[in-house]
Coordinates of C-alpha atoms in Angstrom, one line a residue:
M233 CA 295.4 88.5 -117.6
R234 CA 293.6 92.0 -117.0
T235 CA 291.5 92.9 -113.9
S236 CA 289.0 94.3 -116.4
R237 CA 288.3 90.9 -118.2
F238 CA 288.3 89.1 -115.1
F239 CA 286.1 88.6 -112.0
L240 CA 287.3 89.7 -109.0
A241 CA 284.6 89.6 -106.1
T242 CA 286.5 90.6 -102.9
L243 CA 284.9 91.3 -99.4
K244 CA 286.2 93.6 -96.6
E245 CA 284.7 91.2 -93.8
A246 CA 284.4 87.7 -93.5
P247 CA 281.2 85.8 -93.0
S248 CA 280.3 84.9 -89.4
D249 CA 280.2 81.2 -89.9
A250 CA 283.8 81.2 -91.0
E251 CA 285.7 79.5 -88.2
V252 CA 289.2 79.0 -89.6
I253 CA 291.5 81.8 -91.3
S254 CA 291.6 79.8 -94.7
H255 CA 287.5 79.5 -94.7
Q256 CA 287.5 83.5 -93.8
L257 CA 290.4 84.5 -96.5
M258 CA 289.1 82.3 -99.4
V259 CA 285.6 84.0 -98.7
R260 CA 286.9 87.3 -98.5
A261 CA 289.2 86.8 -101.5
G262 CA 286.1 85.6 -103.5
M263 CA 287.7 82.1 -104.1
I264 CA 284.9 80.3 -103.1
K265 CA 281.0 80.7 -102.8
R266 CA 279.2 78.5 -100.5
L267 CA 275.9 76.6 -102.2
A268 CA 274.9 74.5 -99.2
G269 CA 276.6 73.1 -95.8
G270 CA 280.1 71.8 -96.9
I271 CA 279.5 72.3 -100.8
Y272 CA 281.3 75.3 -102.6
T273 CA 281.2 76.8 -105.8
W274 CA 285.0 77.4 -107.0
M275 CA 285.1 80.9 -108.3
P276 CA 287.7 82.0 -111.4
L277 CA 290.2 83.1 -108.7
G278 CA 290.1 80.0 -106.7
L279 CA 289.8 77.7 -109.7
R280 CA 293.3 79.1 -111.1
V281 CA 294.9 77.8 -107.7
L282 CA 293.2 74.5 -107.8
R283 CA 294.1 74.1 -111.5
K284 CA 298.0 74.9 -110.5
V285 CA 297.8 72.5 -107.8
E286 CA 296.4 69.6 -110.0
R287 CA 298.9 70.3 -112.6
V288 CA 301.8 69.7 -110.4
V289 CA 300.0 66.5 -108.8
R290 CA 299.6 65.2 -112.5
E291 CA 303.0 66.1 -113.5
E292 CA 304.7 64.1 -110.9
M293 CA 302.2 61.1 -110.9
D294 CA 302.8 60.9 -114.7
R295 CA 306.8 61.2 -113.9
A296 CA 306.5 58.3 -111.6
G297 CA 304.8 56.1 -114.1
A298 CA 301.1 56.0 -112.9
I299 CA 298.4 56.0 -115.7
E300 CA 295.8 58.5 -115.6
L301 CA 292.2 57.3 -115.9
S302 CA 288.5 58.6 -114.9
M303 CA 286.2 56.2 -113.0
P304 CA 282.4 57.2 -112.5
A305 CA 281.3 59.3 -109.6
V306 CA 278.2 57.3 -109.2
Q307 CA 278.7 53.4 -108.0
P308 CA 276.5 50.5 -107.8
A309 CA 275.7 49.5 -104.3
E310 CA 276.7 45.8 -105.2
L311 CA 280.4 46.5 -105.3
W312 CA 280.3 47.9 -101.8
Q313 CA 278.4 45.1 -100.5
E314 CA 280.8 42.9 -102.0
S315 CA 283.7 44.5 -100.3
G316 CA 281.7 44.7 -96.8
R317 CA 281.6 48.4 -96.8
W318 CA 278.2 48.8 -97.6
E319 CA 277.4 48.4 -93.7
K320 CA 280.8 49.3 -92.3
Y321 CA 281.4 52.8 -93.9
G322 CA 278.5 54.4 -92.1
P323 CA 276.5 57.3 -92.6
E324 CA 279.2 59.4 -94.5
L325 CA 278.4 57.1 -97.5
L326 CA 275.6 59.0 -99.5
R327 CA 273.4 56.3 -100.6
C328 CA 270.6 56.7 -103.6
K329 CA 268.4 54.8 -105.7
D330 CA 267.9 55.2 -109.4
R331 CA 264.4 54.9 -111.1
H332 CA 264.3 51.5 -111.1
Q333 CA 265.0 51.5 -107.1
R334 CA 268.4 50.2 -107.7
D335 CA 270.9 51.3 -105.0
F336 CA 273.8 53.7 -105.8
V337 CA 276.5 55.6 -103.7
I338 CA 278.1 58.7 -104.7
G339 CA 281.8 58.0 -104.2
P340 CA 283.7 58.9 -101.4
T341 CA 286.6 56.9 -102.7
H342 CA 287.3 54.2 -105.2
E343 CA 289.0 51.1 -103.9
E344 CA 285.8 48.9 -105.0
V345 CA 285.7 50.2 -108.7
I346 CA 289.1 50.2 -109.6
T347 CA 289.5 46.6 -108.1
D348 CA 286.5 45.5 -110.4
V349 CA 288.2 47.1 -113.5
V350 CA 291.3 45.4 -113.0
R351 CA 289.7 41.9 -112.1
K352 CA 287.9 42.0 -115.3
D353 CA 291.0 42.8 -117.4
V354 CA 294.2 41.6 -115.5
K355 CA 294.6 38.0 -115.6
S356 CA 298.7 37.3 -115.8
Y357 CA 301.4 38.2 -113.7
R358 CA 302.9 39.5 -117.1
Q359 CA 300.4 42.4 -117.1
L360 CA 301.7 43.7 -113.5
P361 CA 302.7 45.7 -111.8
L362 CA 300.0 48.4 -112.7
H363 CA 299.2 52.1 -111.0
F364 CA 296.1 53.8 -112.0
Y365 CA 295.1 57.5 -110.8
Q366 CA 292.5 59.9 -111.3
V367 CA 291.7 63.5 -110.1
Q368 CA 288.0 63.5 -109.3
V369 CA 285.3 64.9 -107.5
K370 CA 284.4 63.0 -104.1
F371 CA 281.2 63.2 -101.5
R372 CA 281.7 62.3 -98.0
D373 CA 278.2 63.3 -96.1
E374 CA 280.2 64.8 -92.9
I375 CA 277.9 64.8 -89.8
R376 CA 279.0 68.6 -89.4
P377 CA 280.9 70.1 -92.3
R378 CA 283.0 73.0 -91.2
F379 CA 286.1 75.0 -92.0
G380 CA 285.2 75.8 -95.4
I381 CA 286.9 73.6 -97.9
M382 CA 288.9 72.0 -95.2
R383 CA 286.4 69.5 -94.0
G384 CA 283.7 69.9 -97.1
R385 CA 281.2 67.1 -97.9
E386 CA 282.3 67.6 -101.9
F387 CA 286.0 68.0 -102.5
L388 CA 288.7 67.3 -105.2
M389 CA 290.9 64.2 -104.4
K390 CA 293.7 62.4 -106.5
D391 CA 293.5 58.9 -105.7
G392 CA 295.7 56.2 -107.0
Y393 CA 295.6 52.4 -106.8
S394 CA 298.5 49.9 -107.3
F395 CA 298.2 46.5 -108.2
H396 CA 301.3 43.7 -107.5
S397 CA 302.1 40.2 -107.9
S398 CA 304.2 40.3 -104.6
F399 CA 304.3 42.2 -101.3
A400 CA 307.9 43.3 -102.5
D401 CA 306.8 44.9 -105.6
L402 CA 304.1 46.7 -103.4
Q403 CA 307.1 47.8 -101.0
R404 CA 308.8 49.3 -104.4
E405 CA 305.9 51.3 -105.5
Y406 CA 305.0 52.4 -101.8
R407 CA 308.5 53.9 -101.9
N408 CA 308.3 55.5 -105.2
M409 CA 305.1 57.1 -104.1
F410 CA 306.5 58.4 -101.0
E411 CA 309.4 60.1 -103.1
T412 CA 306.6 61.2 -105.5
Y413 CA 304.7 63.0 -102.9
T414 CA 307.6 64.4 -101.3
R415 CA 308.4 66.2 -104.9
I416 CA 305.1 67.2 -105.1
F417 CA 304.6 69.3 -101.7
T418 CA 308.0 70.5 -102.2
R419 CA 307.3 71.6 -105.7
L420 CA 303.9 73.6 -104.2
G421 CA 306.2 75.4 -101.9
L422 CA 304.8 73.9 -98.8
K423 CA 306.8 73.4 -95.4
F424 CA 305.4 69.5 -94.6
R425 CA 306.2 66.5 -92.8
A426 CA 305.6 63.0 -93.7
V427 CA 304.4 60.9 -90.7
A428 CA 303.8 57.4 -89.9
A429 CA 300.1 56.9 -89.4
D430 CA 297.3 54.5 -88.6
T431 CA 295.6 52.8 -91.4
G432 CA 292.3 53.4 -90.1
S433 CA 288.8 52.5 -92.2
I434 CA 290.7 52.2 -95.4
G435 CA 292.7 49.1 -93.9
G436 CA 296.0 47.5 -94.8
T437 CA 299.6 47.4 -93.1
G438 CA 301.5 50.3 -93.4
S439 CA 300.9 53.9 -93.9
H440 CA 302.1 57.5 -93.9
E441 CA 300.5 60.8 -94.0
F442 CA 301.7 64.1 -95.4
H443 CA 300.9 67.1 -93.3
V444 CA 301.2 70.8 -94.1
L445 CA 302.6 72.4 -90.8
A446 CA 300.3 74.9 -89.6
D447 CA 299.3 75.7 -85.8
S448 CA 295.7 75.2 -86.8
G449 CA 295.9 72.1 -88.1
E450 CA 293.4 69.2 -86.6
D451 CA 296.4 66.7 -86.4
A452 CA 299.0 66.6 -83.5
L453 CA 302.1 65.0 -84.8
A454 CA 305.1 63.9 -83.0
Y455 CA 308.9 64.3 -84.5
C456 CA 312.3 64.2 -83.3
P457 CA 314.5 67.2 -84.2
D458 CA 317.7 65.0 -84.1
S459 CA 316.6 62.2 -86.7
D460 CA 314.1 61.3 -89.3
F461 CA 311.4 60.3 -86.7
A462 CA 307.9 61.5 -87.3
A463 CA 304.3 60.1 -86.6
N464 CA 300.9 60.8 -85.9
V465 CA 300.3 61.0 -82.2
E466 CA 297.7 58.4 -83.0
L467 CA 300.7 56.2 -83.7
A468 CA 303.7 57.3 -81.9
E469 CA 305.1 54.8 -79.4
A470 CA 305.6 55.9 -76.0
L471 CA 308.3 53.8 -74.7
A472 CA 308.5 52.1 -71.4
P473 CA 310.4 54.0 -68.6
A474 CA 313.9 52.9 -68.5
A475 CA 314.1 52.3 -64.7
A476 CA 312.2 49.5 -63.1
R477 CA 309.5 49.8 -60.7
P478 CA 311.0 50.5 -57.3
P479 CA 310.0 48.8 -54.3
A480 CA 307.1 49.9 -52.2
A481 CA 308.0 52.4 -49.5
E482 CA 304.6 53.6 -48.1
S483 CA 301.7 52.1 -46.4
M484 CA 298.2 52.3 -48.4
Q485 CA 296.0 55.1 -46.4
K486 CA 292.7 56.0 -47.4
V487 CA 292.3 60.1 -47.4
A488 CA 289.4 62.4 -47.7
T489 CA 289.6 64.2 -50.8
P490 CA 286.2 66.0 -50.6
G491 CA 284.9 67.5 -54.2
R492 CA 288.3 66.5 -56.0
I493 CA 287.6 64.3 -59.1
T494 CA 290.5 65.2 -61.4
C495 CA 294.0 63.8 -61.0
A496 CA 295.1 67.6 -61.0
D497 CA 292.9 68.8 -58.3
V498 CA 293.7 65.6 -56.0
A499 CA 297.5 66.1 -56.7
E500 CA 297.1 69.8 -55.5
F501 CA 295.2 69.0 -52.5
L502 CA 297.5 66.5 -51.4
G503 CA 300.6 68.6 -52.4
L504 CA 302.0 66.0 -54.6
P505 CA 303.3 65.9 -58.2
L506 CA 300.8 65.1 -60.7
I507 CA 303.0 62.2 -61.9
R508 CA 302.5 60.5 -58.6
T509 CA 298.5 60.0 -59.6
V510 CA 296.8 57.5 -61.4
K511 CA 293.6 57.9 -63.3
V512 CA 290.9 54.8 -64.0
I513 CA 288.9 54.9 -67.3
A514 CA 286.2 52.2 -67.2
V515 CA 285.4 50.5 -70.4
V516 CA 283.4 48.0 -72.0
V517 CA 285.5 45.5 -74.3
D518 CA 283.4 44.1 -77.1
P519 CA 280.3 45.7 -76.5
E520 CA 278.3 44.2 -79.4
A521 CA 278.9 40.7 -77.6
E522 CA 275.7 38.9 -76.5
K523 CA 277.1 38.8 -73.1
P524 CA 279.9 41.4 -72.9
G525 CA 282.7 40.7 -70.1
P526 CA 283.0 42.4 -66.9
L527 CA 283.6 46.2 -66.7
A528 CA 287.3 46.7 -67.4
M529 CA 289.9 49.4 -66.3
I530 CA 292.6 51.2 -68.2
L531 CA 295.0 52.7 -65.9
L532 CA 297.0 55.9 -67.1
R533 CA 299.3 58.2 -65.2
G534 CA 297.6 61.5 -64.1
D535 CA 299.4 63.7 -66.5
H536 CA 298.7 61.5 -69.6
N537 CA 295.8 61.0 -71.8
L538 CA 294.3 57.8 -73.4
N539 CA 295.2 57.2 -77.2
E540 CA 292.0 55.4 -78.3
V541 CA 293.6 54.2 -81.6
K542 CA 296.3 52.2 -79.4
A543 CA 293.7 50.8 -77.0
A544 CA 291.4 49.7 -79.7
K545 CA 294.5 47.7 -81.1
Q546 CA 295.3 46.1 -77.9
L547 CA 291.7 45.5 -76.8
G548 CA 289.8 45.2 -79.8
E549 CA 286.1 47.0 -80.1
F550 CA 285.6 48.9 -77.0
R551 CA 283.6 51.6 -75.7
F552 CA 283.5 54.0 -72.6
A553 CA 281.3 52.9 -69.8
R554 CA 278.2 54.9 -68.8
E555 CA 277.8 56.4 -65.4
D556 CA 275.1 53.7 -64.4
E557 CA 277.2 50.9 -65.6
I558 CA 280.2 52.2 -63.4
I559 CA 277.8 52.7 -60.2
G560 CA 276.3 49.4 -61.0
A561 CA 279.7 47.7 -60.9
L562 CA 281.8 49.4 -58.6
G563 CA 279.0 51.3 -56.5
C564 CA 280.8 54.5 -57.1
Q565 CA 280.7 57.4 -59.4
P566 CA 283.3 58.4 -61.8
G567 CA 286.1 60.7 -60.7
Y568 CA 286.7 58.3 -57.5
L569 CA 287.5 55.1 -59.3
G570 CA 290.6 53.0 -58.5
P571 CA 291.9 49.4 -59.1
V572 CA 292.1 48.5 -55.5
A573 CA 289.6 45.6 -54.3
V574 CA 287.7 45.6 -57.5
G575 CA 287.3 41.5 -57.9
E576 CA 288.0 39.6 -60.9
R577 CA 288.2 42.3 -63.6
P578 CA 290.6 43.0 -66.2
I579 CA 293.3 45.6 -65.6
Y580 CA 294.9 47.2 -68.4
V581 CA 297.9 49.3 -67.6
D582 CA 299.8 51.6 -69.3
R583 CA 303.7 51.1 -69.5
S584 CA 304.5 54.2 -67.2
V585 CA 301.7 53.5 -64.7
A586 CA 303.5 49.6 -64.5
A587 CA 306.5 51.2 -63.5
M588 CA 305.3 53.3 -60.7
A589 CA 305.2 52.8 -56.9
D590 CA 303.2 54.4 -54.0
F591 CA 301.0 55.9 -56.4
V592 CA 297.5 57.8 -55.6
C593 CA 294.4 56.6 -57.0
G594 CA 290.6 56.6 -56.3
A595 CA 289.1 54.6 -53.2
N596 CA 285.8 53.8 -55.2
E597 CA 284.3 56.0 -52.5
A598 CA 282.9 59.5 -53.2
G599 CA 285.2 61.9 -51.4
Y600 CA 288.1 59.6 -51.1
H601 CA 291.4 58.6 -52.7
L602 CA 294.2 56.2 -51.6
T603 CA 297.9 57.0 -51.1
G604 CA 300.8 54.4 -51.2
V605 CA 298.9 52.1 -53.6
N606 CA 301.4 49.4 -55.0
F607 CA 301.1 46.6 -57.5
G608 CA 301.5 43.0 -56.2
R609 CA 300.5 44.3 -52.6
D610 CA 297.3 46.2 -52.9
V611 CA 296.4 45.7 -56.6
A612 CA 296.9 42.5 -58.4
E613 CA 299.6 42.5 -61.0
P614 CA 297.9 43.7 -64.5
T615 CA 296.0 41.8 -66.8
L616 CA 298.0 43.4 -69.8
V617 CA 300.8 46.1 -69.7
A618 CA 300.9 48.0 -73.2
D619 CA 301.3 51.6 -74.7
F620 CA 297.9 53.2 -74.1
R621 CA 298.7 56.7 -74.1
N622 CA 299.4 59.6 -76.2
V623 CA 303.2 60.6 -76.5
V624 CA 304.1 64.3 -74.8
A625 CA 306.8 66.5 -75.7
G626 CA 310.0 65.3 -74.0
D627 CA 309.2 61.5 -74.2
P628 CA 312.4 59.6 -75.8
S629 CA 312.0 59.1 -79.4
P630 CA 311.3 55.6 -80.3
D631 CA 314.2 55.4 -82.5
G632 CA 316.4 56.3 -79.6
K633 CA 318.0 59.1 -81.2
G634 CA 316.7 62.1 -79.2
Q635 CA 313.3 63.4 -77.5
L636 CA 310.3 64.0 -79.1
E637 CA 308.7 67.5 -79.9
L638 CA 304.9 68.2 -80.8
C639 CA 303.7 70.2 -83.6
R640 CA 300.1 70.4 -85.3
G641 CA 299.5 69.7 -89.1
V642 CA 296.8 69.5 -91.9
E643 CA 296.6 66.2 -93.4
V644 CA 296.8 66.5 -97.5
G645 CA 298.1 63.2 -98.5
H646 CA 298.1 59.7 -97.2
I647 CA 299.6 56.5 -98.7
F648 CA 298.5 53.0 -97.8
Q649 CA 299.9 49.3 -98.2
L650 CA 296.5 47.9 -98.5
R651 CA 297.8 44.5 -99.2
T652 CA 295.0 41.8 -100.2
K653 CA 292.2 43.5 -98.3
Y654 CA 290.0 44.4 -101.2
A655 CA 291.5 42.1 -103.5
E656 CA 290.7 39.3 -101.7
A657 CA 287.1 40.5 -101.3
L658 CA 286.4 41.2 -104.8
K659 CA 288.6 37.9 -105.8
C660 CA 291.0 40.0 -107.9
S661 CA 293.5 37.4 -108.7
F662 CA 296.2 36.6 -111.4
L663 CA 298.0 33.6 -112.8
D664 CA 301.7 33.5 -111.5
E665 CA 304.7 31.9 -113.7
G666 CA 303.8 28.4 -112.6
G667 CA 300.0 29.1 -113.4
Q668 CA 298.8 29.2 -110.1
S669 CA 296.0 31.5 -109.0
K670 CA 297.1 34.1 -106.5
I671 CA 295.5 37.2 -105.0
M672 CA 296.9 40.6 -105.9
E673 CA 298.7 42.9 -103.5
M674 CA 297.1 46.4 -103.7
G675 CA 298.4 50.0 -102.7
C676 CA 296.4 53.1 -102.4
Y677 CA 297.5 56.8 -102.7
G678 CA 295.5 60.0 -101.8
I679 CA 295.9 63.5 -102.1
G680 CA 293.4 65.9 -101.3
V681 CA 293.6 68.6 -103.8
T682 CA 291.0 71.1 -102.5
R683 CA 292.4 70.9 -99.0
I684 CA 296.1 71.6 -100.1
V685 CA 294.7 74.9 -101.0
G686 CA 293.1 75.8 -97.4
A687 CA 296.0 74.2 -96.0
A688 CA 298.5 76.4 -98.0
I689 CA 296.5 79.5 -96.7
E690 CA 296.6 78.2 -93.0
Q691 CA 300.6 78.1 -93.3
G692 CA 300.9 81.1 -95.1
H693 CA 298.8 84.4 -94.2
D694 CA 299.4 87.7 -92.3
Q695 CA 296.9 90.4 -91.3
R696 CA 296.3 92.0 -95.0
G697 CA 295.4 88.4 -96.3
I698 CA 296.9 85.4 -97.8
C699 CA 300.6 84.7 -98.8
F700 CA 300.3 82.0 -101.5
P701 CA 303.9 80.3 -102.6
A702 CA 304.5 81.1 -106.2
A703 CA 303.8 77.7 -107.4
I704 CA 300.2 77.9 -106.7
A705 CA 299.2 81.5 -106.6
P706 CA 296.4 82.6 -108.7
F707 CA 299.0 85.0 -110.4
E708 CA 302.9 85.0 -110.1
V709 CA 303.2 88.9 -110.4
C710 CA 300.6 91.9 -110.4
I711 CA 301.4 95.2 -112.0
V712 CA 299.7 97.9 -110.3
P713 CA 299.8 101.3 -112.4
M714 CA 299.2 104.7 -110.9
G715 CA 296.4 106.5 -113.2
Y716 CA 296.4 104.0 -115.6
A717 CA 293.3 105.7 -117.3
K718 CA 294.9 109.2 -116.9
S719 CA 298.6 108.7 -117.7
E720 CA 299.6 107.7 -121.3
T721 CA 303.3 107.3 -119.8
V722 CA 302.3 105.2 -117.1
K723 CA 299.8 102.9 -119.5
A724 CA 302.6 102.4 -121.9
A725 CA 305.0 101.4 -119.4
A726 CA 302.5 99.0 -117.6
E727 CA 301.5 97.7 -121.1
T728 CA 305.3 97.1 -122.0
L729 CA 305.9 95.2 -118.9
Y730 CA 302.8 93.2 -119.1
A731 CA 303.9 92.1 -122.8
E732 CA 307.5 91.2 -121.6
L733 CA 306.5 89.2 -118.8
S734 CA 303.6 87.3 -120.5
T735 CA 305.9 86.5 -123.3
A736 CA 308.4 85.1 -120.8
G737 CA 305.7 82.7 -119.6
I738 CA 305.0 84.6 -116.3
D739 CA 301.7 84.3 -115.0
V740 CA 301.0 88.3 -114.7
L741 CA 297.9 90.2 -113.7
L742 CA 297.4 93.9 -115.0
D743 CA 295.2 95.7 -112.7
D744 CA 293.9 98.3 -115.3
R745 CA 290.8 99.4 -113.4
N746 CA 290.1 103.1 -112.6
E747 CA 290.4 102.4 -108.8
R748 CA 292.3 104.2 -105.8
P749 CA 295.8 103.1 -105.2
G750 CA 294.7 101.8 -101.7
V751 CA 292.2 99.5 -103.3
M752 CA 294.3 98.0 -105.7
F753 CA 296.8 97.5 -103.1
A754 CA 294.7 95.9 -100.5
E755 CA 293.2 93.6 -103.0
M756 CA 296.3 92.4 -104.4
E757 CA 297.7 91.6 -100.9
L758 CA 294.3 89.7 -100.0
I759 CA 294.4 87.5 -102.8
G760 CA 298.0 86.7 -102.1
I761 CA 300.0 87.5 -105.4
P762 CA 303.5 86.9 -104.2
H763 CA 305.2 89.9 -106.4
R764 CA 303.8 93.2 -107.0
V765 CA 305.3 96.1 -109.3
V766 CA 303.9 99.7 -109.1
V767 CA 304.0 101.8 -112.2
G768 CA 303.9 105.3 -111.6
D769 CA 304.9 108.8 -113.2
R770 CA 307.1 109.9 -110.3
G771 CA 309.2 106.6 -110.6
L772 CA 309.2 106.6 -114.2
A773 CA 310.8 109.9 -114.3
E774 CA 313.7 108.4 -112.7
G775 CA 313.5 105.4 -114.8
K776 CA 312.3 103.2 -111.9
L777 CA 309.5 101.0 -110.9
E778 CA 308.8 100.0 -107.5
Y779 CA 308.8 96.3 -106.5
K780 CA 307.5 94.5 -103.5
G781 CA 307.3 90.9 -102.5
R782 CA 304.5 89.6 -100.5
G783 CA 306.4 89.2 -97.3
D784 CA 308.6 91.9 -97.7
A785 CA 308.7 94.6 -95.1
E786 CA 309.4 97.6 -97.3
S787 CA 309.4 98.1 -101.1
Q788 CA 312.3 98.9 -103.4
M789 CA 313.1 101.1 -106.5
L790 CA 314.3 99.1 -109.4
P791 CA 315.8 100.0 -112.7
L792 CA 312.9 99.8 -115.3
A793 CA 315.4 98.2 -117.8
E794 CA 316.1 95.6 -115.0
I795 CA 312.8 94.6 -113.7
G796 CA 311.9 91.9 -115.9
A797 CA 315.1 89.9 -115.3
F798 CA 314.5 90.7 -111.5
L799 CA 311.2 89.1 -111.5
K800 CA 312.2 85.9 -113.7
A801 CA 315.2 85.4 -111.1
R802 CA 312.8 85.6 -108.1
L803 CA 310.6 83.4 -109.8
C804 CA 313.0 81.0 -110.8
A805 CA 314.6 80.6 -107.2
A806 CA 311.2 80.0 -105.9
S807 CA 310.4 77.3 -108.0

């Protein structure tokens, strides 16, 4: 490709509403143009990157035995009502009506549609297993779209769905997809981790997320550097302390703590370690019930944070209590809550708190806390002891092979063992070998194709612009001639190299514009081309060309006759 025949529309400054680096650089590089909130036009440069991601995804899905199809983006409401998600999915589901006032949705996902396809055409165990996938635009009406394509409303996704006659066969395909996703992200040149995850609103049993590692990632990940353990912090188990609870050594005392409402403030005021304090979170369990039960308490150590996903698994539906509810039930404002003398109300205790003795907590009186508090003596034994907290760096790994460390990641893929959730709701069954009707087992496998582009930029960039892996860069090599329109020698050498690389199947961009060298260098670095070759009269006089890799600190002079082989070797090593 020649720049004179391409469309480059770079900007010197990022728009003021671009919050993350991928959004800033994609707009500056002219990869995307905003049409509306969370909706973008993919410009030619960005589309080249997107198509390269798609190609790798398709090649590996086909290699894994999946079959591509294309399902409608517009789906009838009846299917969503049948599955029960018409009401449950929430306002992210974009609903609309046709001219006959029939309800439809713009598909955010396609579990219902593919299950409807299979239930109509698959009747026997002999037709199973099946795995269908598509690469298609989805729409989710995010309440606050942000971060450019990272959390947009319209996005491109690879979604796959498998159907099985047994759970064992679903597990086989799940492992197949785990390996397939690992190959995909490896081929794309990304640093990533696969982590055990919560199934969320999709439902089912087991699931794994695939995260591109980036400091700006929205998700916190826990991993053990000494083993293969990795999990989203939402799911990573915080083990119980190895030591049993020590016996009480102090008597309970009420102490004044004026204006100190956080555990950190109280610990500092009393001259105690933060780990000696206990925080109380008041909650309402089963809030939609006709008569919700009494206000409940969740107890965490002062340096720990509540994990709402874990809490919901233990308690079911719950919400945080309002200030007026807390005052009404305990006669005290939040900040001074404690579990002492609170009557017959549930007390849910994190494992770390259950192992504590002589701890500090609120006195249920403004301006006061209690010290030397102990279970069994001052506080009734807990209603339930469970894992309610986020893990922290230094916690023992759940697999017993070391300590946990934390990092951040951008979720770009997610695989689920759906089991029978959708097949049962939509009556997707088959006849087994004995002629008995059984519900199919299902798996679901998603990759955020557009999000991969943003995640790659979050992971790979510097002060000059994007640093794409060669596998997804818009062009693998750029040729920058010095005085292309003025020097026939430079023009001839640039054209010869361009033809050689193109013939070798290398994706090359020849910058044949009549621009200043600084402008050309800056734009090629901004758009993230991994390899740059400069053709100039001075170098040609010595039979050499200047080469610089996107991540190299310095350029190097290479013999003209060897540059083609050198580039092929570099690109082959990166693939």
